Coordinates of C-alpha atoms in Angstrom, one line a residue:
Chain A
M1 CA -9.5 1.9 -13.5
K2 CA -9.5 5.5 -14.7
R3 CA -6.3 7.5 -14.5
Y4 CA -5.7 11.2 -13.7
G5 CA -7.3 13.3 -16.4
E6 CA -9.5 10.4 -17.8
H7 CA -12.6 10.9 -15.6
R8 CA -15.6 12.5 -17.4
I9 CA -17.9 13.6 -14.7
P10 CA -20.4 16.4 -14.4
G11 CA -19.3 17.8 -11.0
R12 CA -16.4 20.3 -10.5
L13 CA -13.4 19.9 -8.2
F14 CA -11.5 22.8 -6.8
V15 CA -8.4 22.3 -4.6
V16 CA -6.1 24.5 -2.6
E17 CA -2.4 23.8 -2.1
G18 CA 0.5 25.5 -0.3
I19 CA 2.6 25.2 2.8
D20 CA 1.2 25.6 6.3
G21 CA 0.7 29.3 6.9
S22 CA 0.1 30.1 3.3
G23 CA -3.5 31.1 4.1
K24 CA -5.0 28.4 1.7
S25 CA -7.6 27.1 4.3
T26 CA -8.9 30.6 4.9
Q27 CA -9.3 31.2 1.2
L28 CA -11.1 27.9 0.7
L29 CA -13.5 28.7 3.6
L30 CA -14.4 32.0 2.0
L31 CA -14.9 30.3 -1.4
H32 CA -17.1 27.7 0.3
Q33 CA -19.3 30.4 1.8
W34 CA -19.7 32.2 -1.5
L35 CA -20.6 29.0 -3.4
R36 CA -23.2 28.1 -0.8
A37 CA -24.7 31.6 -1.0
E38 CA -24.8 31.2 -4.8
G39 CA -26.9 28.0 -4.3
Y40 CA -24.5 25.4 -5.5
G41 CA -24.4 21.9 -3.9
V42 CA -21.0 22.1 -2.3
V43 CA -19.1 19.5 -0.4
F44 CA -15.9 20.0 1.5
S45 CA -13.3 17.3 1.9
E46 CA -10.3 17.6 4.1
W47 CA -6.8 16.0 3.8
N48 CA -6.3 13.1 6.1
S49 CA -9.8 12.5 7.3
S50 CA -10.9 9.1 6.2
L51 CA -12.7 7.3 9.0
V52 CA -11.5 3.9 8.1
V53 CA -7.8 4.9 8.1
K54 CA -7.7 7.7 10.6
D55 CA -7.0 5.5 13.7
T56 CA -4.0 3.9 12.0
T57 CA -2.6 7.3 10.9
K58 CA -3.2 8.7 14.4
R59 CA -1.5 5.8 16.1
G60 CA 1.4 5.9 13.7
K61 CA 2.0 9.6 14.4
K62 CA 1.5 9.4 18.1
K63 CA 3.9 6.5 18.6
K64 CA 6.2 7.7 15.9
L65 CA 5.9 4.5 14.0
L66 CA 5.9 6.1 10.6
T67 CA 8.9 6.1 8.2
P68 CA 8.9 8.0 4.9
S69 CA 7.4 5.0 3.1
T70 CA 4.7 4.2 5.6
F71 CA 3.9 7.9 6.0
C72 CA 3.4 8.1 2.3
L73 CA 1.4 4.9 1.9
I74 CA -0.9 5.4 4.8
H75 CA -1.8 8.9 3.5
A76 CA -2.4 7.4 0.1
T77 CA -4.7 4.9 1.7
D78 CA -6.6 7.7 3.4
F79 CA -6.8 9.6 0.2
A80 CA -8.0 6.6 -1.8
D81 CA -10.8 6.0 0.7
R82 CA -12.0 9.5 0.4
M83 CA -11.7 9.4 -3.4
E84 CA -13.6 6.1 -3.7
R85 CA -16.2 6.8 -1.0
N86 CA -16.8 10.5 -1.4
I87 CA -15.1 12.5 -4.0
I88 CA -15.9 10.4 -7.1
P89 CA -19.5 9.6 -6.2
L90 CA -20.2 13.3 -5.4
L91 CA -18.7 14.5 -8.6
K92 CA -20.7 11.9 -10.5
A93 CA -23.8 13.3 -8.8
G94 CA -22.9 16.8 -10.1
A95 CA -21.6 18.3 -6.8
V96 CA -19.0 21.0 -6.4
V97 CA -16.2 19.4 -4.3
L98 CA -13.7 21.5 -2.5
C99 CA -10.4 19.9 -1.2
D100 CA -8.1 21.4 1.3
R101 CA -4.8 19.8 0.1
Y102 CA -4.8 17.2 -2.7
I103 CA -2.3 14.8 -4.3
Y104 CA 0.2 17.7 -4.8
T105 CA 0.7 17.9 -1.0
A106 CA 1.7 14.2 -1.1
F107 CA 4.1 14.8 -4.0
A108 CA 5.7 17.7 -2.2
R109 CA 5.9 16.1 1.3
D110 CA 6.8 12.6 0.3
V111 CA 9.5 13.5 -2.1
A112 CA 10.9 16.0 0.5
R113 CA 11.1 12.9 2.7
G114 CA 13.1 11.0 0.1
M115 CA 10.4 9.0 -1.8
D116 CA 10.9 8.5 -5.5
P117 CA 9.1 11.2 -7.4
K118 CA 8.0 9.1 -10.3
W119 CA 6.8 6.2 -8.0
T120 CA 4.8 8.6 -5.9
R121 CA 3.1 10.2 -8.9
E122 CA 2.1 6.8 -10.3
L123 CA 0.8 5.8 -6.8
Y124 CA -1.7 8.6 -7.0
S125 CA -2.6 8.2 -10.6
F126 CA -6.1 7.1 -9.7
A127 CA -7.0 10.6 -8.5
V128 CA -9.4 12.8 -10.4
K129 CA -7.8 15.8 -12.1
P130 CA -9.1 18.9 -10.4
T131 CA -11.0 21.5 -12.4
L132 CA -8.7 24.1 -10.9
A133 CA -5.9 23.6 -8.4
F134 CA -4.7 26.8 -6.6
Y135 CA -1.2 27.1 -5.2
F136 CA -0.8 29.8 -2.6
R137 CA 2.8 30.9 -3.1
V138 CA 4.3 32.5 0.0
P139 CA 7.9 33.1 1.2
L140 CA 8.9 30.8 4.1
E141 CA 9.5 33.7 6.5
I142 CA 6.0 35.1 6.1
A143 CA 4.4 31.7 6.6
M144 CA 6.5 31.0 9.7
K145 CA 5.6 34.4 11.2
R146 CA 1.9 33.7 10.6
L147 CA 2.2 30.3 12.3
N148 CA 4.2 31.6 15.2
D149 CA 1.5 34.2 15.8
S150 CA -1.3 31.8 15.8
R151 CA -0.1 28.7 17.7
N152 CA 2.7 27.5 19.8
G153 CA 5.0 24.8 18.6
F154 CA 5.0 22.4 15.7
K155 CA 4.0 18.8 15.7
Y156 CA 6.6 16.1 15.2
Y157 CA 5.8 15.1 11.6
E158 CA 4.6 18.6 10.6
A159 CA 8.1 19.8 11.4
G160 CA 9.7 16.9 9.6
M161 CA 11.4 15.8 12.9
D162 CA 11.5 12.2 11.6
L163 CA 14.1 13.3 9.1
E164 CA 16.5 14.4 11.8
L165 CA 17.3 17.6 10.1
S166 CA 17.7 19.4 13.4
V167 CA 16.9 18.7 17.0
D168 CA 15.2 22.1 17.3
P169 CA 11.6 21.9 16.1
D170 CA 11.5 25.4 14.7
E171 CA 14.7 24.9 12.8
S172 CA 13.6 21.5 11.6
F173 CA 10.3 22.9 10.4
R174 CA 12.1 25.7 8.5
L175 CA 14.4 23.2 6.8
F176 CA 11.6 20.8 6.0
Q177 CA 9.3 23.4 4.6
A178 CA 12.1 24.8 2.5
R179 CA 12.4 21.4 0.9
I180 CA 8.6 21.2 0.4
L181 CA 8.6 24.7 -1.2
E182 CA 11.2 23.5 -3.6
E183 CA 9.1 20.5 -4.6
Y184 CA 6.0 22.7 -5.0
E185 CA 7.9 24.8 -7.5
K186 CA 8.5 21.7 -9.6
I187 CA 4.8 20.6 -9.3
V188 CA 3.3 24.0 -10.4
P189 CA 4.4 23.8 -14.0
E190 CA 4.2 20.0 -14.2
F191 CA 0.5 19.9 -13.2
G192 CA -0.5 23.4 -14.3
L193 CA -1.5 24.7 -10.9
T194 CA -2.9 28.2 -10.7
V195 CA -0.6 30.4 -8.7
I196 CA -2.0 32.9 -6.2
D197 CA 0.2 35.4 -4.6
A198 CA -0.4 34.7 -0.9
T199 CA 1.2 37.9 0.3
L200 CA -1.7 39.9 -1.2
P201 CA -4.6 41.1 1.1
I202 CA -7.1 38.3 1.8
E203 CA -9.9 40.0 -0.1
A204 CA -7.7 40.5 -3.2
Q205 CA -6.8 36.8 -3.3
Q206 CA -10.4 35.8 -2.8
A207 CA -11.6 38.0 -5.6
Q208 CA -9.2 36.3 -8.0
M209 CA -10.3 32.9 -6.9
R210 CA -14.0 33.7 -7.3
Q211 CA -13.4 35.1 -10.7
L212 CA -11.6 31.9 -11.9
V213 CA -14.0 29.5 -10.2
G214 CA -17.0 31.4 -11.4
A215 CA -15.8 31.1 -15.0
K216 CA -15.5 27.3 -14.7
L217 CA -18.9 27.0 -13.1
A218 CA -20.5 29.1 -15.8
Q219 CA -19.4 26.5 -18.4
A220 CA -20.7 23.5 -16.3
K221 CA -24.2 22.5 -17.4
Q222 CA -25.2 19.7 -15.1
L223 CA -24.3 21.0 -11.6
R224 CA -26.5 20.1 -8.7
V225 CA -28.1 23.0 -6.8
A226 CA -28.4 22.7 -3.0
P227 CA -31.7 21.2 -1.9
Chain B
M1 CA 23.1 -8.8 -3.2
K2 CA 19.4 -8.3 -2.6
E3 CA 17.5 -5.9 -4.9
T4 CA 14.0 -4.5 -5.1
Y5 CA 11.5 -4.5 -8.0
G6 CA 12.7 -1.1 -9.1
V7 CA 12.2 1.5 -6.4
A8 CA 14.4 1.9 -3.4
L9 CA 13.0 3.2 -0.1
P10 CA 14.7 6.1 1.6
G11 CA 17.4 4.9 4.0
M12 CA 17.2 1.3 3.2
N13 CA 20.7 -0.3 2.7
L14 CA 20.5 -3.5 0.7
G15 CA 24.2 -4.2 0.9
D16 CA 24.4 -6.3 4.0
L17 CA 21.2 -8.4 3.9
V18 CA 22.8 -11.8 4.3
G19 CA 19.7 -13.8 5.3
K20 CA 17.4 -15.6 3.0
L21 CA 13.9 -14.4 2.0
I22 CA 11.7 -17.3 1.3
V23 CA 8.1 -16.8 0.2
I24 CA 5.3 -19.3 0.5
E25 CA 2.4 -18.2 -1.7
G26 CA -0.9 -19.8 -2.4
T27 CA -4.6 -19.2 -2.2
D28 CA -6.8 -19.2 0.9
G29 CA -7.0 -22.6 2.6
V30 CA -4.2 -24.3 0.7
G31 CA -2.3 -25.1 3.8
R32 CA 0.4 -22.4 3.9
S33 CA 0.4 -21.9 7.6
T34 CA 0.7 -25.6 8.3
Q35 CA 3.7 -25.8 6.1
I36 CA 5.3 -22.7 7.5
S37 CA 5.1 -24.0 11.1
L38 CA 6.6 -27.3 9.9
L39 CA 9.4 -25.5 8.0
K40 CA 10.1 -23.2 10.9
E41 CA 10.5 -26.2 13.3
W42 CA 12.7 -28.0 10.8
L43 CA 14.9 -25.0 10.1
E44 CA 15.4 -24.3 13.8
Q45 CA 16.4 -27.9 14.3
Q46 CA 19.0 -27.2 11.7
G47 CA 20.3 -24.3 13.7
R48 CA 18.8 -21.6 11.5
A49 CA 17.1 -18.6 13.1
V50 CA 13.7 -18.0 11.5
L51 CA 11.4 -15.1 11.3
D52 CA 7.9 -15.9 10.1
T53 CA 5.7 -13.1 9.0
G54 CA 2.5 -12.7 7.0
L55 CA -0.1 -10.3 5.7
S56 CA -1.7 -7.7 8.1
R57 CA 0.6 -8.6 11.0
S58 CA 2.2 -5.1 11.1
G59 CA 2.3 -3.1 14.3
L60 CA 1.2 -0.1 12.3
A61 CA -1.7 -1.2 10.1
G62 CA -2.7 -4.7 11.1
K63 CA -5.4 -3.8 13.5
G64 CA -6.8 -1.1 11.3
I65 CA -7.1 -3.4 8.3
K66 CA -8.9 -6.0 10.4
R67 CA -11.3 -3.5 11.7
A68 CA -12.0 -2.0 8.3
K69 CA -12.6 -5.4 6.8
Q70 CA -15.3 -6.1 9.4
G71 CA -17.2 -3.1 8.2
H72 CA -17.0 -4.5 4.6
T73 CA -16.7 -0.9 3.4
L74 CA -13.3 -0.7 1.8
G75 CA -13.0 0.3 -1.9
R76 CA -10.6 -1.7 -4.0
I77 CA -7.9 0.9 -4.2
T78 CA -8.1 1.7 -0.5
L79 CA -7.8 -2.0 0.4
S80 CA -4.8 -2.4 -1.9
L81 CA -3.0 0.6 -0.4
F82 CA -3.9 -0.4 3.2
Y83 CA -2.2 -3.7 2.6
A84 CA 0.8 -2.0 0.9
S85 CA 1.2 0.2 4.0
D86 CA 1.1 -2.9 6.2
F87 CA 3.6 -4.6 4.0
A88 CA 6.0 -1.6 4.0
D89 CA 5.9 -1.5 7.7
R90 CA 6.8 -5.1 8.0
L91 CA 9.4 -4.9 5.4
E92 CA 11.2 -2.1 7.2
N93 CA 10.7 -3.1 10.7
E94 CA 10.8 -6.9 10.5
I95 CA 11.9 -8.4 7.3
V96 CA 15.0 -6.2 6.5
P97 CA 16.4 -6.2 10.1
A98 CA 16.0 -10.0 10.2
L99 CA 17.7 -10.4 6.9
R100 CA 20.5 -8.2 8.1
A101 CA 20.9 -10.4 11.2
G102 CA 21.2 -13.5 9.0
F103 CA 17.7 -15.0 9.6
V104 CA 15.8 -17.1 7.2
V105 CA 12.6 -15.1 6.7
L106 CA 9.6 -17.3 5.9
T107 CA 6.8 -15.2 4.7
D108 CA 3.2 -16.4 4.5
R109 CA 2.2 -14.7 1.3
Y110 CA 4.0 -11.8 -0.2
I111 CA 3.2 -9.0 -2.7
Y112 CA 2.0 -11.6 -5.2
S113 CA -1.1 -12.3 -3.2
L114 CA -1.7 -8.6 -2.9
M115 CA -1.2 -8.1 -6.6
A116 CA -3.5 -11.0 -7.5
R117 CA -6.3 -9.7 -5.3
A118 CA -6.0 -6.2 -6.7
M119 CA -6.0 -7.4 -10.3
V120 CA -9.0 -9.7 -9.8
R121 CA -10.8 -6.6 -8.6
G122 CA -10.0 -4.8 -11.8
L123 CA -7.1 -2.6 -10.9
A124 CA -4.7 -1.8 -13.7
P125 CA -1.7 -4.2 -13.7
E126 CA 0.9 -1.4 -14.2
W127 CA -0.5 0.6 -11.3
V128 CA -0.5 -2.6 -9.1
R129 CA 3.1 -3.4 -10.1
N130 CA 4.3 0.1 -9.3
V131 CA 2.7 0.2 -5.9
H132 CA 4.7 -2.9 -4.9
A133 CA 7.9 -2.0 -6.7
F134 CA 9.7 -1.3 -3.4
A135 CA 9.5 -5.0 -2.3
L136 CA 12.6 -7.0 -2.1
K137 CA 13.0 -9.8 -4.7
P138 CA 12.9 -13.0 -2.6
D139 CA 15.5 -15.7 -2.8
A140 CA 12.8 -18.1 -3.7
T141 CA 9.0 -18.2 -4.0
F142 CA 7.2 -21.5 -3.5
Y143 CA 3.7 -21.5 -4.9
L144 CA 1.4 -24.1 -3.3
R145 CA -1.0 -24.7 -6.2
I146 CA -4.4 -26.3 -5.9
G147 CA -7.4 -26.5 -8.1
V148 CA -10.7 -25.0 -6.9
D149 CA -12.3 -28.5 -6.7
D150 CA -9.6 -29.7 -4.3
L151 CA -9.8 -26.5 -2.4
I152 CA -13.5 -26.4 -1.6
P153 CA -13.7 -29.5 0.6
R154 CA -10.8 -28.2 2.7
V155 CA -12.6 -24.9 3.3
V156 CA -16.0 -26.4 3.9
F157 CA -14.8 -28.9 6.4
S158 CA -12.4 -26.6 8.3
R159 CA -13.4 -23.0 8.8
G160 CA -16.3 -22.4 6.4
F161 CA -16.6 -19.6 3.9
D162 CA -15.4 -16.2 4.7
Y163 CA -16.8 -13.0 3.3
W164 CA -13.5 -11.7 1.8
E165 CA -12.1 -15.1 0.8
S166 CA -15.3 -15.6 -1.1
G167 CA -14.9 -12.2 -2.9
M168 CA -18.4 -11.2 -1.7
D169 CA -17.4 -7.6 -2.3
L170 CA -17.1 -8.5 -6.0
Y171 CA -20.0 -11.0 -6.4
A172 CA -22.4 -9.9 -3.8
S173 CA -25.5 -11.2 -5.7
E174 CA -24.4 -14.8 -5.4
D175 CA -24.3 -17.1 -2.4
M176 CA -21.0 -17.6 -0.7
Y177 CA -20.4 -21.0 -2.4
D178 CA -20.9 -19.7 -5.9
S179 CA -19.0 -16.6 -5.1
F180 CA -16.1 -18.5 -3.5
R181 CA -15.8 -20.7 -6.7
R182 CA -15.8 -17.7 -9.0
Y183 CA -13.5 -15.6 -6.9
Q184 CA -10.9 -18.3 -6.2
S185 CA -10.9 -19.4 -9.8
A186 CA -10.2 -15.9 -10.9
L187 CA -7.4 -15.6 -8.2
L188 CA -5.9 -18.9 -9.4
E189 CA -5.8 -17.6 -12.9
Q190 CA -3.9 -14.5 -11.7
F191 CA -1.5 -16.6 -9.7
D192 CA -0.7 -18.8 -12.7
K193 CA 0.2 -15.7 -14.7
L194 CA 2.3 -14.3 -11.8
A195 CA 4.0 -17.7 -11.4
E196 CA 5.3 -17.4 -14.9
E197 CA 6.2 -13.8 -14.7
Y198 CA 8.0 -14.0 -11.4
K199 CA 9.4 -17.6 -11.8
F200 CA 7.7 -19.2 -8.8
E201 CA 8.6 -22.7 -8.0
V202 CA 5.2 -24.4 -8.3
I203 CA 4.4 -27.2 -5.8
D204 CA 1.2 -29.3 -6.2
A205 CA -0.6 -28.8 -2.9
S206 CA -3.2 -31.5 -3.4
P207 CA -1.3 -34.4 -1.9
D208 CA -1.0 -35.0 1.8
P209 CA 0.8 -32.3 3.9
R210 CA 3.8 -34.5 4.4
T211 CA 4.5 -34.9 0.7
V212 CA 4.1 -31.2 0.2
F213 CA 6.5 -30.5 3.1
E214 CA 9.1 -32.8 1.7
Q215 CA 9.1 -30.9 -1.6
L216 CA 9.3 -27.6 0.2
R217 CA 12.1 -28.8 2.4
A218 CA 14.1 -30.0 -0.6
G219 CA 13.6 -26.7 -2.4
I220 CA 14.6 -24.6 0.6
L221 CA 17.7 -26.7 1.2
G222 CA 18.7 -25.8 -2.3
V223 CA 18.3 -22.1 -1.6
L224 CA 20.2 -22.4 1.6
L225 CA 23.1 -24.2 0.0
G226 CA 23.2 -21.8 -2.8
E227 CA 22.4 -24.4 -5.3
P228 CA 20.7 -23.5 -8.5
Q229 CA 17.0 -23.9 -8.3
P230 CA 15.6 -26.9 -10.1
V231 CA 13.6 -25.5 -13.0
K232 CA 10.0 -26.7 -12.5
G233 CA 6.5 -25.6 -13.2
D234 CA 6.7 -24.5 -16.8
G235 CA 3.1 -23.5 -16.7
A236 CA 2.7 -26.9 -15.1
P237 CA -0.3 -26.1 -13.0
A238 CA -3.1 -28.6 -12.4
G239 CA -1.2 -31.8 -12.6
V240 CA 2.3 -30.9 -11.3
A241 CA 3.6 -34.4 -11.7
A242 CA 4.1 -36.7 -8.8
P243 CA 6.8 -35.3 -6.6
A244 CA 10.2 -36.1 -7.7
P245 CA 12.0 -38.5 -5.3
V246 CA 13.4 -36.4 -2.5
D247 CA 16.3 -37.3 -0.4
L248 CA 14.8 -37.0 3.1
L249 CA 18.1 -36.2 4.8
P250 CA 20.2 -34.4 2.3
V251 CA 21.9 -32.6 5.1
D252 CA 24.1 -35.7 5.6
S253 CA 26.3 -34.8 2.8
S254 CA 26.1 -31.1 3.2
P255 CA 29.3 -29.2 3.3
S256 CA 27.7 -26.4 5.2
P257 CA 28.6 -26.4 8.9
V258 CA 25.3 -24.7 9.9
L259 CA 23.3 -27.5 8.5
V260 CA 25.1 -30.5 9.7
R261 CA 23.3 -32.3 12.4
P262 CA 23.5 -35.9 11.1
E263 CA 22.7 -37.6 14.4
Q264 CA 19.4 -35.8 14.7
P265 CA 16.7 -38.5 14.2
E266 CA 14.0 -37.3 12.0
K267 CA 11.2 -35.9 14.0
E268 CA 7.8 -37.4 13.7
L269 CA 5.7 -35.0 11.8
K270 CA 2.5 -34.2 13.5
L271 CA 0.1 -33.5 10.7

């Protein structure tokens, strides 16, 4: 069983992290398009998408069955399935893998929900260490404004309503995300995440990402090109 | 006071868990569920409220695990974490509330089975221990021990070989019989190590069910009366000696009001 940082595999793994409304998914999509145009064999993997576990997570959320511990464990199960079934085999085959959210999301959210930080980190110690992990740093107010403009209302767990911080979903979201931001700030130095200023224009952020990713890919010798 | 194996879950108060948590461990086909239904009936006759629970029975993850196992597509880490999710759900929603209400909780397997399975599949012991560190330490763990040679006829002549119980995900190139032998032997080896580490009370499961039941009953009575556990099973696997003579109705002399039902004739065991 290999631990974080012990895998030696030819592929490259890039992940984006940040709170909702930080713009990380947009940036990853733009990076994906660029890598495809460059001819790399690129695969995209989304948080919370394992087919085997999805029904259970969905049920748990819909019926509000999840506590901080089961929320944490069921997401770890989902992540493990994607790791064992997709991410590791793809990286072994020399693919470039892109992940929208990674273990740092779990560290931030689960610890914000009261889970033990050390325990949670050990739980995910089977994860492959990313080639680069980008953290999109954004002030809470800007993220909330972006979210308010683009959709109406927050979902129950997204707003941390299970923690009973406030009966008002907007207020609960604000309090919960503030806790998550606090956790991310601990994670950034601990795991050496690459910080991107998410208040900059989209193109400027993307240019930074492409430069950093490009440098890592130039060093890689055994990458798979798209068929 | 109850405690965990090192990690507390958010919002879980361990201060008022007055019930008893009793674990029945043992490999597939050893007769755990037979014993648990006998024990439940007996305890209820003694006036004790009983909750029985077991792996993959959670409202949250039970169905998901069963469905996933039918596809035979789970990786070992995924399988391990899926079961841990199921366990956490049952711990918070069944076991702890029942203990708080003063129930005797009889659990058919516990984290030890999950740990043994994970370690047989090559997962790192430290990682496995950490995953399950939020579990409550039970008041007692009775390990029904049997050798592979005694186990095989029970399985053959009752339900036959099962894909997962035969570890076919590990030894796919062999037939189910060979695979079952290898897998169950590896599991037993893990159980023996865990028995030492976690101080299980080892009970020889090869005699007839009634003999096994009598031993379990004596052990559980000890727990309920707060008596010190008889120290047994010093790595005493295979031939755990003939059962020590057990007083069949020790409740007669019991000072505990809940347990005193001396006029109750002993019920015929249907085995």
